PDB file of C-alpha atoms and ligand atoms in Angstrom:
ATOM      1  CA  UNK A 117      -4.260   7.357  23.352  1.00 82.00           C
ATOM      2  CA  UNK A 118      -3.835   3.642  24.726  1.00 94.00           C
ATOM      3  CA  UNK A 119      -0.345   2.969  23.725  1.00 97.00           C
ATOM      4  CA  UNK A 120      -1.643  -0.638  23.704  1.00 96.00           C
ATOM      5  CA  UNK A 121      -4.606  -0.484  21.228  1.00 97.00           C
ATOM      6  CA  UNK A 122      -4.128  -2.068  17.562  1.00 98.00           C
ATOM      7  CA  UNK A 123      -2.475  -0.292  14.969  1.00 98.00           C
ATOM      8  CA  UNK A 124      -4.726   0.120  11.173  1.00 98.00           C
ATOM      9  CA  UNK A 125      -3.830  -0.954   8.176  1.00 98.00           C
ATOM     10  CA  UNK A 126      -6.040   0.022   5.055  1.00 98.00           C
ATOM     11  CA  UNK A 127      -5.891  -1.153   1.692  1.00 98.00           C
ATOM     12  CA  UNK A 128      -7.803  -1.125  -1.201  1.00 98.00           C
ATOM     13  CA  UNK A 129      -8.055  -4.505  -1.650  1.00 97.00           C
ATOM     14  CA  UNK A 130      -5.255  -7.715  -0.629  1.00 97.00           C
ATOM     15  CA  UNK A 131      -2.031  -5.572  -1.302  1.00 97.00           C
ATOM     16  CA  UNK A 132      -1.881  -3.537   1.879  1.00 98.00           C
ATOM     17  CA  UNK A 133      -0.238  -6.942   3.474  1.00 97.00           C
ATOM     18  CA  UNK A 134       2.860  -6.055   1.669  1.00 98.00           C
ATOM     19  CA  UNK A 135       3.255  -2.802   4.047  1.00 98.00           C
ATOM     20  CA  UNK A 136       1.854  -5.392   7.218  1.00 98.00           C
ATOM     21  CA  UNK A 137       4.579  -7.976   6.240  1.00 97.00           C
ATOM     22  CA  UNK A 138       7.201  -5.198   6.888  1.00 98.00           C
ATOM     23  CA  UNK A 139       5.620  -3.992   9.744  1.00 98.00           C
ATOM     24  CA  UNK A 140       5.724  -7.548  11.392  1.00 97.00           C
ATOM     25  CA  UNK A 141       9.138  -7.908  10.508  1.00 97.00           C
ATOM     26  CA  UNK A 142      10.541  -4.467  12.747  1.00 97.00           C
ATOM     27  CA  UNK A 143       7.433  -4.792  15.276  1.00 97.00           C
ATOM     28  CA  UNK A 144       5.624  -8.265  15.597  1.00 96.00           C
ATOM     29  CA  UNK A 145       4.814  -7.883  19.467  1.00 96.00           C
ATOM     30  CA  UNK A 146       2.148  -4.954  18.082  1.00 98.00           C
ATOM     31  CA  UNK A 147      -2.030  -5.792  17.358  1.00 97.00           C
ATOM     32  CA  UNK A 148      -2.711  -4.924  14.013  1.00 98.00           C
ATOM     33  CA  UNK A 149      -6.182  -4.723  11.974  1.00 98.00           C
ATOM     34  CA  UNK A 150      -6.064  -5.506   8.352  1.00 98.00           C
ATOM     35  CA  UNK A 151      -8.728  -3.427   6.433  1.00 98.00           C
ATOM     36  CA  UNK A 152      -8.965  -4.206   2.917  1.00 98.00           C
ATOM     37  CA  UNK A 153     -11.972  -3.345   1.001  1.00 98.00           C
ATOM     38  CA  UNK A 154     -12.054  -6.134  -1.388  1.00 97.00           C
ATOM     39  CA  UNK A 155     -15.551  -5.849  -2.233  1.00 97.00           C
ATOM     40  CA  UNK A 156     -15.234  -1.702  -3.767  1.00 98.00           C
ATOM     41  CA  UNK A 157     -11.178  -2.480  -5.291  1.00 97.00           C
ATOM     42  CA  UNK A 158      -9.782  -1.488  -7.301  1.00 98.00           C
ATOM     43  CA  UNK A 159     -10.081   2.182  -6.352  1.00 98.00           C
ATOM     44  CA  UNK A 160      -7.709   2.994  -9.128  1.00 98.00           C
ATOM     45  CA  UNK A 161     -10.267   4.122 -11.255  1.00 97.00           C
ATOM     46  CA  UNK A 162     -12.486   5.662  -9.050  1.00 98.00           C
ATOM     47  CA  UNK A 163     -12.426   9.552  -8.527  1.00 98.00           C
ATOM     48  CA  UNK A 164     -10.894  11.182  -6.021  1.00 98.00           C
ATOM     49  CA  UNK A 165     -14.349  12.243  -4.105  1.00 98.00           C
ATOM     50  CA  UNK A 166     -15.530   8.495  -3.919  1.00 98.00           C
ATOM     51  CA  UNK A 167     -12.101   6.904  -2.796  1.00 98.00           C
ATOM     52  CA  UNK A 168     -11.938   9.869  -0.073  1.00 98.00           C
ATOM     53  CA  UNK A 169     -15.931   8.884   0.959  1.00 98.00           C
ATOM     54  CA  UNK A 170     -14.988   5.117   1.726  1.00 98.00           C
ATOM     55  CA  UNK A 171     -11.609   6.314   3.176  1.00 98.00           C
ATOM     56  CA  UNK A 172     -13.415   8.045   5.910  1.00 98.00           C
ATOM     57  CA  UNK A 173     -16.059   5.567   6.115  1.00 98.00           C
ATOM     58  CA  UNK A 174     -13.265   3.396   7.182  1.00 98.00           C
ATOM     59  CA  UNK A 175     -11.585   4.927   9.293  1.00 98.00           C
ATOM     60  CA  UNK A 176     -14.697   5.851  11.471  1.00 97.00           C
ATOM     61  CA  UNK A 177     -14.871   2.310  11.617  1.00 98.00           C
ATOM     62  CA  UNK A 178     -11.296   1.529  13.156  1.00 98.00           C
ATOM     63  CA  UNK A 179     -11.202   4.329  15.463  1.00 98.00           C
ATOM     64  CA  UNK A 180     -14.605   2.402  16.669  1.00 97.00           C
ATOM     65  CA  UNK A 181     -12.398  -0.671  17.117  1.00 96.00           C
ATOM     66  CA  UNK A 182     -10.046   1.734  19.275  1.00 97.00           C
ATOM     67  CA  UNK A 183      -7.008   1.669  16.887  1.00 98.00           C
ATOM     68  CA  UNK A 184      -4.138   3.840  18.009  1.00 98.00           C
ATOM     69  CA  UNK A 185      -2.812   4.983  14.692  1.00 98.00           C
ATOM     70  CA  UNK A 186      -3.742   4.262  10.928  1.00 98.00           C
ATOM     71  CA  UNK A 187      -1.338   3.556   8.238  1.00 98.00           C
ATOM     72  CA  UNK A 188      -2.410   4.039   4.715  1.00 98.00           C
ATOM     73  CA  UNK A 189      -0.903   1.328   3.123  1.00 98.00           C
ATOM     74  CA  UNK A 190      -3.024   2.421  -0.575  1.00 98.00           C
ATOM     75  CA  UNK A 191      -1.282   4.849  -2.313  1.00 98.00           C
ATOM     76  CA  UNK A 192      -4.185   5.619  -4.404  1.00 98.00           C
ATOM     77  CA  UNK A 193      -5.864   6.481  -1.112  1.00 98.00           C
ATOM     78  CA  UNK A 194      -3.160   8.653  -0.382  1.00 98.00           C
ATOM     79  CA  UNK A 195      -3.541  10.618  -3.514  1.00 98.00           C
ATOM     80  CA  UNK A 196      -6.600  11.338  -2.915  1.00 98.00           C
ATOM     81  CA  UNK A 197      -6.860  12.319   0.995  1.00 98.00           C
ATOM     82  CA  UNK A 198      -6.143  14.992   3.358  1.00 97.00           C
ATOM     83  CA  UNK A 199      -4.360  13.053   6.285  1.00 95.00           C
ATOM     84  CA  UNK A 200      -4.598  16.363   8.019  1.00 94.00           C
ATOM     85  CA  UNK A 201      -8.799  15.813   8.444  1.00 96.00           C
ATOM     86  CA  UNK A 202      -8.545  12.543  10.354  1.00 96.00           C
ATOM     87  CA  UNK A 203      -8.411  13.360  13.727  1.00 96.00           C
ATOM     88  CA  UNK A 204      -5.978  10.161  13.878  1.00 97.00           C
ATOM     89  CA  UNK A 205      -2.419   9.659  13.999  1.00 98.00           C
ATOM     90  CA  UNK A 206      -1.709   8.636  10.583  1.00 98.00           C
ATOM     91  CA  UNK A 207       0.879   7.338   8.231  1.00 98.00           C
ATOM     92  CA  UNK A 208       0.956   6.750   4.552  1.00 98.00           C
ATOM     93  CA  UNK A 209       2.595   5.141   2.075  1.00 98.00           C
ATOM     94  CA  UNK A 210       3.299   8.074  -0.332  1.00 98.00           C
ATOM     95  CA  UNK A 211       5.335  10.311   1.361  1.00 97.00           C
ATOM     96  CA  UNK A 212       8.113   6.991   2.045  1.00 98.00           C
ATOM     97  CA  UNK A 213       7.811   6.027  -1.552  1.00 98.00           C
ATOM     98  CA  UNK A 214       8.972   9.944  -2.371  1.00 98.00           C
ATOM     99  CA  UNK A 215      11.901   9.960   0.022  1.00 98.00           C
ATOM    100  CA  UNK A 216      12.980   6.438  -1.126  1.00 98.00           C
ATOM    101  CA  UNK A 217      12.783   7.058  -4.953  1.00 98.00           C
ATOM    102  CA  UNK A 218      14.853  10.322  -3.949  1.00 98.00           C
ATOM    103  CA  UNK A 219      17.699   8.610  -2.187  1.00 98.00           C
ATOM    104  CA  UNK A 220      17.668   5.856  -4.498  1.00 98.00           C
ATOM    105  CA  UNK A 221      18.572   7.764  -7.486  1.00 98.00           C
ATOM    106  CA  UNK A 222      21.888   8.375  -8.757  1.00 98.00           C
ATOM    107  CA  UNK A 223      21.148   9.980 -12.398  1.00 98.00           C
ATOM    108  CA  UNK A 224      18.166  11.623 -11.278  1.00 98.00           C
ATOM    109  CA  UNK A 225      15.469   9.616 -13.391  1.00 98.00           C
ATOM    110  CA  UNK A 226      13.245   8.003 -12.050  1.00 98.00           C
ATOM    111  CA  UNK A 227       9.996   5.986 -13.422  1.00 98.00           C
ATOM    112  CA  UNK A 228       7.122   4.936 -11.327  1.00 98.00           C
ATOM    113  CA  UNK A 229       4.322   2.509 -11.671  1.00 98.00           C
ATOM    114  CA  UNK A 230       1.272   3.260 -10.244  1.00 98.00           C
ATOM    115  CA  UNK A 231      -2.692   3.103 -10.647  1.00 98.00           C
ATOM    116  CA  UNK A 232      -4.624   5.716 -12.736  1.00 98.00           C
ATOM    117  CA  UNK A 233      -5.821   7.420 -10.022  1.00 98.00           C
ATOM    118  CA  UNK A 234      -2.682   8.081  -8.713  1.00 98.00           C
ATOM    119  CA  UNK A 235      -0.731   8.850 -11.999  1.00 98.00           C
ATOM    120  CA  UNK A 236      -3.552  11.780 -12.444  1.00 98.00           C
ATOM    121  CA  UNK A 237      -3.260  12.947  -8.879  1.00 98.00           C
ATOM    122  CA  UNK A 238       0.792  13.410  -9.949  1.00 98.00           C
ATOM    123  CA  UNK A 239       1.338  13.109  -6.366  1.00 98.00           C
ATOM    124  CA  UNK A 240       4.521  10.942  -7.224  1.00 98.00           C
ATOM    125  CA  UNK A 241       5.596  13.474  -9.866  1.00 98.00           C
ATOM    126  CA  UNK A 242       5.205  16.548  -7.707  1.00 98.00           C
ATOM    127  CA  UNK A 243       6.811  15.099  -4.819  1.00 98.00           C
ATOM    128  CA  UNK A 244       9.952  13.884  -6.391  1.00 98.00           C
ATOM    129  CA  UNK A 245      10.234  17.440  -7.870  1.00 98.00           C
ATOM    130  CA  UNK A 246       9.628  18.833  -4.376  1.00 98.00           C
ATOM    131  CA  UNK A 247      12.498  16.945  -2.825  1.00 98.00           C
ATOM    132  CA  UNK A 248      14.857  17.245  -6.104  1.00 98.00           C
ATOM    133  CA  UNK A 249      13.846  19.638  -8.833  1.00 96.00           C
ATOM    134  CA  UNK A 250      16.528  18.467 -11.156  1.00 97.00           C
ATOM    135  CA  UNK A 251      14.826  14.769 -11.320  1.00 98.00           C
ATOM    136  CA  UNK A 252      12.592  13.454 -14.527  1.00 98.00           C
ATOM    137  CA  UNK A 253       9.657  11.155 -13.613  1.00 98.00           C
ATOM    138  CA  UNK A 254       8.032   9.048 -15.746  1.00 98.00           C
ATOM    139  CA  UNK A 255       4.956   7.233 -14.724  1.00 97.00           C
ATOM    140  CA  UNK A 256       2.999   4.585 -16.114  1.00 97.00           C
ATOM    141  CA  UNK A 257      -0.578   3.302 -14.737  1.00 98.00           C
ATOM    142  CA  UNK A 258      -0.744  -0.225 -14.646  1.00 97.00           C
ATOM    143  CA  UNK A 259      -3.909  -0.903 -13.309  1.00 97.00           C
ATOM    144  CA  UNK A 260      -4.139  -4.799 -15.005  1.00 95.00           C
ATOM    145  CA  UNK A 261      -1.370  -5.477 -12.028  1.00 96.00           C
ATOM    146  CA  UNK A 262      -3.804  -4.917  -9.709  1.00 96.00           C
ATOM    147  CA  UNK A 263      -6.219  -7.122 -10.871  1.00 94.00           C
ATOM    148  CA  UNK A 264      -3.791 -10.061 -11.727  1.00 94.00           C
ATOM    149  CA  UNK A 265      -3.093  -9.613  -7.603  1.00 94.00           C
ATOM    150  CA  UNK A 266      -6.763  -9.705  -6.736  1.00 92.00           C
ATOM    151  CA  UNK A 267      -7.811 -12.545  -8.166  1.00 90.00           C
ATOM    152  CA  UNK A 268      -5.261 -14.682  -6.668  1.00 85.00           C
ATOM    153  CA  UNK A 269      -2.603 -14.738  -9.421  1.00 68.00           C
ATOM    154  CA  UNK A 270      -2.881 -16.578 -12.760  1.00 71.00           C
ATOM    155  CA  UNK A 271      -0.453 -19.123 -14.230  1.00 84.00           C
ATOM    156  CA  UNK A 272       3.383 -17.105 -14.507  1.00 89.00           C
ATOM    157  CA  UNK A 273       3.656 -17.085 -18.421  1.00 91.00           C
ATOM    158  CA  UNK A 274       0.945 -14.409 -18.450  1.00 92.00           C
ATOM    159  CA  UNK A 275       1.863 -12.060 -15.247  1.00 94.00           C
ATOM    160  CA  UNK A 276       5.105 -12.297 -17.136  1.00 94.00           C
ATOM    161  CA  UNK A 277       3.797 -10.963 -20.211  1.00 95.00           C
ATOM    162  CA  UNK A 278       1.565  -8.383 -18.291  1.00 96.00           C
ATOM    163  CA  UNK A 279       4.507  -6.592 -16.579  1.00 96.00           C
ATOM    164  CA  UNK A 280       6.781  -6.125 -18.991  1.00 96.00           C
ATOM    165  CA  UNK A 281       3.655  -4.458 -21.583  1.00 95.00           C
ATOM    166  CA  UNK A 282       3.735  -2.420 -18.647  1.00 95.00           C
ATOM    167  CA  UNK A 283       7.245  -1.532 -17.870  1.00 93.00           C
ATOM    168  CA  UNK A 284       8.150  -1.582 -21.756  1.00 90.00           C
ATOM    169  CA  UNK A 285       7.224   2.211 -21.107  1.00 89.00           C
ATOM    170  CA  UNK A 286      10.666   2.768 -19.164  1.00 92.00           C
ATOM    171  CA  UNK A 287      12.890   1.387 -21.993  1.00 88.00           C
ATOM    172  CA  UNK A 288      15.114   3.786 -23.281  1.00 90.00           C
ATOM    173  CA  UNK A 289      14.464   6.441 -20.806  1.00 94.00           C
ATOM    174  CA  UNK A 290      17.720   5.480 -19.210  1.00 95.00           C
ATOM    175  CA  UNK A 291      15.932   5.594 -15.724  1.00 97.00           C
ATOM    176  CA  UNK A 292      18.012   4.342 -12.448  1.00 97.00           C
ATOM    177  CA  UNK A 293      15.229   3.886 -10.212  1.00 98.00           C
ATOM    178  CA  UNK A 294      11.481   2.166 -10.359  1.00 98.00           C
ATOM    179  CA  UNK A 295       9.011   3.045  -7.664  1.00 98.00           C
ATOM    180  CA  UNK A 296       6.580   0.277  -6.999  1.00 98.00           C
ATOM    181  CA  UNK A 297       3.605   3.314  -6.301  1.00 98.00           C
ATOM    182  CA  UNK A 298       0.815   0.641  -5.691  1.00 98.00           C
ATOM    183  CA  UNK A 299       0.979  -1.948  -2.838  1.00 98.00           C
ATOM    184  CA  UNK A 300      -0.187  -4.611  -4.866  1.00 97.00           C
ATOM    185  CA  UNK A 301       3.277  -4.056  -6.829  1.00 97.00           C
ATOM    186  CA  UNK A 302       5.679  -6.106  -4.578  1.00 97.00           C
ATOM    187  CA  UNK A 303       3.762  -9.017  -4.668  1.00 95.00           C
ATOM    188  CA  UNK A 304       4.896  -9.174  -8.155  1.00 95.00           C
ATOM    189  CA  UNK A 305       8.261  -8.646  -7.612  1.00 95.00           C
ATOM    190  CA  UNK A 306       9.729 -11.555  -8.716  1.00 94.00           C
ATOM    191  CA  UNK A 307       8.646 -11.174 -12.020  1.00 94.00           C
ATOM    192  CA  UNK A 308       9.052  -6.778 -12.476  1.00 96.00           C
ATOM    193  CA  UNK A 309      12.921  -7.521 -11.167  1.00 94.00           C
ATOM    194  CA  UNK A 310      12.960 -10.136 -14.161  1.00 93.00           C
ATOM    195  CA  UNK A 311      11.662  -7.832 -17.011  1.00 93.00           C
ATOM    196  CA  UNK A 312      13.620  -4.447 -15.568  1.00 92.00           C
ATOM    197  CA  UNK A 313      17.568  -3.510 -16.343  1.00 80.00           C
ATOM    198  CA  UNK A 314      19.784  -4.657 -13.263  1.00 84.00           C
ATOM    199  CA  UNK A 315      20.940  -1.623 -12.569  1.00 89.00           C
ATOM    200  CA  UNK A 316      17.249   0.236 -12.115  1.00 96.00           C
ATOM    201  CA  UNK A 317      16.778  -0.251  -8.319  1.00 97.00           C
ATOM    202  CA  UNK A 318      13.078  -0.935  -7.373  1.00 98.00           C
ATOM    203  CA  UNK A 319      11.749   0.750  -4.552  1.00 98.00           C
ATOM    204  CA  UNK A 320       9.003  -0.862  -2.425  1.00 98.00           C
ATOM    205  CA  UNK A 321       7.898   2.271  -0.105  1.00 98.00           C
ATOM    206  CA  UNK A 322       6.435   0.013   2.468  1.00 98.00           C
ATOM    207  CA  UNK A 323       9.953  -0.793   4.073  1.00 98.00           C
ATOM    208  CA  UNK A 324      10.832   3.215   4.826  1.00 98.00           C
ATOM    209  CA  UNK A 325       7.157   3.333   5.614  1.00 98.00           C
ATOM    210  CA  UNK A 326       7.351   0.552   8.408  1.00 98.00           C
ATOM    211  CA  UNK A 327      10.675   2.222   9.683  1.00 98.00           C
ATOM    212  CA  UNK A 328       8.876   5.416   9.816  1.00 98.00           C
ATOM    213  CA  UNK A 329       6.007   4.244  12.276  1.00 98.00           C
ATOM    214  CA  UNK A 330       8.462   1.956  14.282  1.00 98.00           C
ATOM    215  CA  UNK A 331      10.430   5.726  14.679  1.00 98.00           C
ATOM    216  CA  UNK A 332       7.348   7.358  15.582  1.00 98.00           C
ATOM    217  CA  UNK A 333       6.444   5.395  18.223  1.00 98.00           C
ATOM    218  CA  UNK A 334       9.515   4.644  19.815  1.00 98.00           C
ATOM    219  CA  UNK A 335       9.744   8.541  20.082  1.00 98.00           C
ATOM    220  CA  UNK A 336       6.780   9.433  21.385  1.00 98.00           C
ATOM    221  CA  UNK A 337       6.637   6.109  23.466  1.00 97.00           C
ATOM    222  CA  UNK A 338       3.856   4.343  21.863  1.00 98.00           C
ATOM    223  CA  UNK A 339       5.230   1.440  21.476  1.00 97.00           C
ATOM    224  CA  UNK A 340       3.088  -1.257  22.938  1.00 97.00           C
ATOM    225  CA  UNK A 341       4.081  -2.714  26.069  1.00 94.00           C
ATOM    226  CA  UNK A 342       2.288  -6.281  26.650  1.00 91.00           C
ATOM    227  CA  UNK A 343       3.532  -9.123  24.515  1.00 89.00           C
ATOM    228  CA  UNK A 344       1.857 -11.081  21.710  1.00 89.00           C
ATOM    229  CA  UNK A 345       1.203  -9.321  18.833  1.00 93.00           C
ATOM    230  CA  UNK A 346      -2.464 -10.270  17.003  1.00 94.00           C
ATOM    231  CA  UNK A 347      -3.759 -10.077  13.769  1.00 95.00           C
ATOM    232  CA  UNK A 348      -7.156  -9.216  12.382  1.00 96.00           C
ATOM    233  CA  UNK A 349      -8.001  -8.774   8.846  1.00 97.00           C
ATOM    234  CA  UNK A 350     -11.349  -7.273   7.895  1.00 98.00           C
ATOM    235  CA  UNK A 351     -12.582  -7.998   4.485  1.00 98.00           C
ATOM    236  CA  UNK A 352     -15.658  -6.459   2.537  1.00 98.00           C
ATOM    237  CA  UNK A 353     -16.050  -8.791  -0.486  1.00 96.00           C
ATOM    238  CA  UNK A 354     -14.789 -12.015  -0.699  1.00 91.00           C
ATOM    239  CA  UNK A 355     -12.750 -14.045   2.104  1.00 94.00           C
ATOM    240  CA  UNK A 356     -11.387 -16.885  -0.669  1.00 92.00           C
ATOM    241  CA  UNK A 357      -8.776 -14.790  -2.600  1.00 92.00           C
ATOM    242  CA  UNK A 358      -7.695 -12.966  -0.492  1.00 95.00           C
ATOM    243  CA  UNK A 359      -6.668 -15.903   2.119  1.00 94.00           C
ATOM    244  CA  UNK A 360      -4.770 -17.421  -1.065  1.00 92.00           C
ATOM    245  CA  UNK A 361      -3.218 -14.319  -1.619  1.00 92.00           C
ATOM    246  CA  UNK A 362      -2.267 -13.511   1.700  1.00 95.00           C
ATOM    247  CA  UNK A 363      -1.541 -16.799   2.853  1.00 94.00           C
ATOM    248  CA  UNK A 364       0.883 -17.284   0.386  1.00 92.00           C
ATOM    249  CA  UNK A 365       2.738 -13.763   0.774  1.00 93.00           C
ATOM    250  CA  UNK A 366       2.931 -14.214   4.390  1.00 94.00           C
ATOM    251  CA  UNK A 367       3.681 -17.522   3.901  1.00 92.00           C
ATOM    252  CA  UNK A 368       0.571 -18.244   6.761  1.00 86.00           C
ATOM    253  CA  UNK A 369      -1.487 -20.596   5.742  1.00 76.00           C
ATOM    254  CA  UNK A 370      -4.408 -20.173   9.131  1.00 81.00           C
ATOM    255  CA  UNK A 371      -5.090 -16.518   8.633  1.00 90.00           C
ATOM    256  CA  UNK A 372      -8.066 -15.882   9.812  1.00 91.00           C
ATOM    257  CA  UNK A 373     -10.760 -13.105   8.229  1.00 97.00           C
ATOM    258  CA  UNK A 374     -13.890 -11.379   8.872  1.00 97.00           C
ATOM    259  CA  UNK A 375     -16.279 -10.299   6.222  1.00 97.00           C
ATOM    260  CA  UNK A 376     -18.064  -7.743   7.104  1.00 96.00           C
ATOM    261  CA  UNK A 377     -20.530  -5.719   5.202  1.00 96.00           C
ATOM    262  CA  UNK A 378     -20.883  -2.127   3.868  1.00 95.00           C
ATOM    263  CA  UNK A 379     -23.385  -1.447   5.806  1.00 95.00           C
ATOM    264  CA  UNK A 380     -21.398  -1.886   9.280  1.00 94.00           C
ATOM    265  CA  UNK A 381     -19.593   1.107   7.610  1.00 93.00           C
ATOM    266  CA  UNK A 382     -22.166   3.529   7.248  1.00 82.00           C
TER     267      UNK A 382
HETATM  268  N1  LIG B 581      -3.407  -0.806  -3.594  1.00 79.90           N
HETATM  269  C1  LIG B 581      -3.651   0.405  -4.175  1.00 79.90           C
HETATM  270  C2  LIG B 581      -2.481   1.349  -4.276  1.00 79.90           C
HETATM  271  O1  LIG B 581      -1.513   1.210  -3.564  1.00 79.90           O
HETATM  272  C3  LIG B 581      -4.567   0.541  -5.355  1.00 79.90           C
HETATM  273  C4  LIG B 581      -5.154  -0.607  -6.085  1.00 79.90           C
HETATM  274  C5  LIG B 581      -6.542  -0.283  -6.584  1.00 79.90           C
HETATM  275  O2  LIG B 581      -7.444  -0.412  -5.774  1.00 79.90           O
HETATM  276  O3  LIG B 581      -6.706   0.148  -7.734  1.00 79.90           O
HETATM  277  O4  LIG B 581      -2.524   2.280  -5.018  1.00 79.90           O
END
């Protein structure tokens, strides 16, 4: 493996950049290629046999663009796959939104928000239990958040009123801990930390995740070597929202993208 070949990112859709951001923060001199298949999100809904098709379809794509390792920024995505079948180093954002919900918890009860998809899959629920069998999930699918993301936001009066119909759910259930389980989640932040209890801490698994590869490589001395990081992003649908979108959270306002059809994929 060429220690100095890009690293994969792959999203459903735009919210992926909220596991790149913290990736550039602990290791901006790496090359990283955005995939976010805006044209086929949200996968939320889809079942688990589709979302694992275009998974694999994908990542045939960036091993073809000689990617050293893919992270699985989509939670939904990891629901619904086998990392195991890859033949890729790989990293995914479930298994660091697990160990942070577990070592942010004091009382043990814990509430996560999620898409459908991955509610159903109960990966969350079964992994919590895994690490402590004493804890109480409660999940809730919110897959309007998603959308509200995609499209590039509307005005703040009605994401307001969207996540808190959403985490309304979590009132009374006296939980200490809220585990943003989609990546489109943190973009939102601003407003979920408005509408939660102050003392629920809200977990975005893309910061253990990003420690977690920087770990990984510095072990097993992968960490690239020649300076300059770049930055790709590969779109399927639409270029305009996503720019908005991910302009804005990266607070870059030239980022440059590449449509590129499903075809290329097959
Ligand atoms: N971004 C995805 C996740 O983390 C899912 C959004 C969707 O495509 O429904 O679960």
């Amino acid at each position: 493996m060429d220690k100095n070949g890009p690293i994969g990112i792959i999203d459903s859709g735009v919210g992926g950049i909220t596991v790149l951001k913290r990736l550039l923060e602990i290791l901006p001199e790496e090359d990283y290629i955005y995939f976010g298949d805006t044209l086929r999100v949200p996968y939320g809904n889809r079942p688990k046999e589709e979302i694992e098709k275009f998974t694999r379809e994908i990542v045939n794509y960036l091993k073809k663009q000689k990617v050293k390792a893919v992270v699985i920024a989509c939670n939904t995505i990891c629901s619904s796959i086998n990392k195991n079948d890859y033949e890729i180093l790989m990293f995914g954002i479930l298994e660091a939104g697990i160990k942070s919900a577990v070592e942010a918890t004091s009382n043990g009860r814990i509430g996560v928000i999620a898409t459908k998809r991955t509610v159903e899959s109960e990966a969350y629920l079964k992994g919590i239990k895994r690490l402590n069998r004493n804890a109480m999930v409660f999940q809730k699918a919110c897959p309007e958040l998603v959308l509200i993301v995609e499209n590039g936001f509307y005005e703040a009066s009605s994401i307001y009123t969207a996540v808190k119909k959403c985490t309304e759910e979590f009132l009374g259930k006296d939980i200490d801990t809220l585990v943003l389980g989609c990546t489109h989640f943190p973009i939102l932040l601003p407003f979920i930390e408005r509408v939660v209890d102050n003392k629920v801490t809200v977990v975005d698994p893309a910061i253990k995740l990003a420690h977690e590869v920087k770990k990984y490589l510095v072990e097993n001395n992968l960490v690239k070597d020649k300076k300059g990081g770049q930055l790709r992003f590969l779109v399927t649908g639409e270029k305009e929202n996503f720019i908005k979108v991910a302009g804005t959270f990266l607070n870059d306002k030239h980022i440059d993208v590449l449509r590129i059809a499903i075809e290329e994929l097959k």
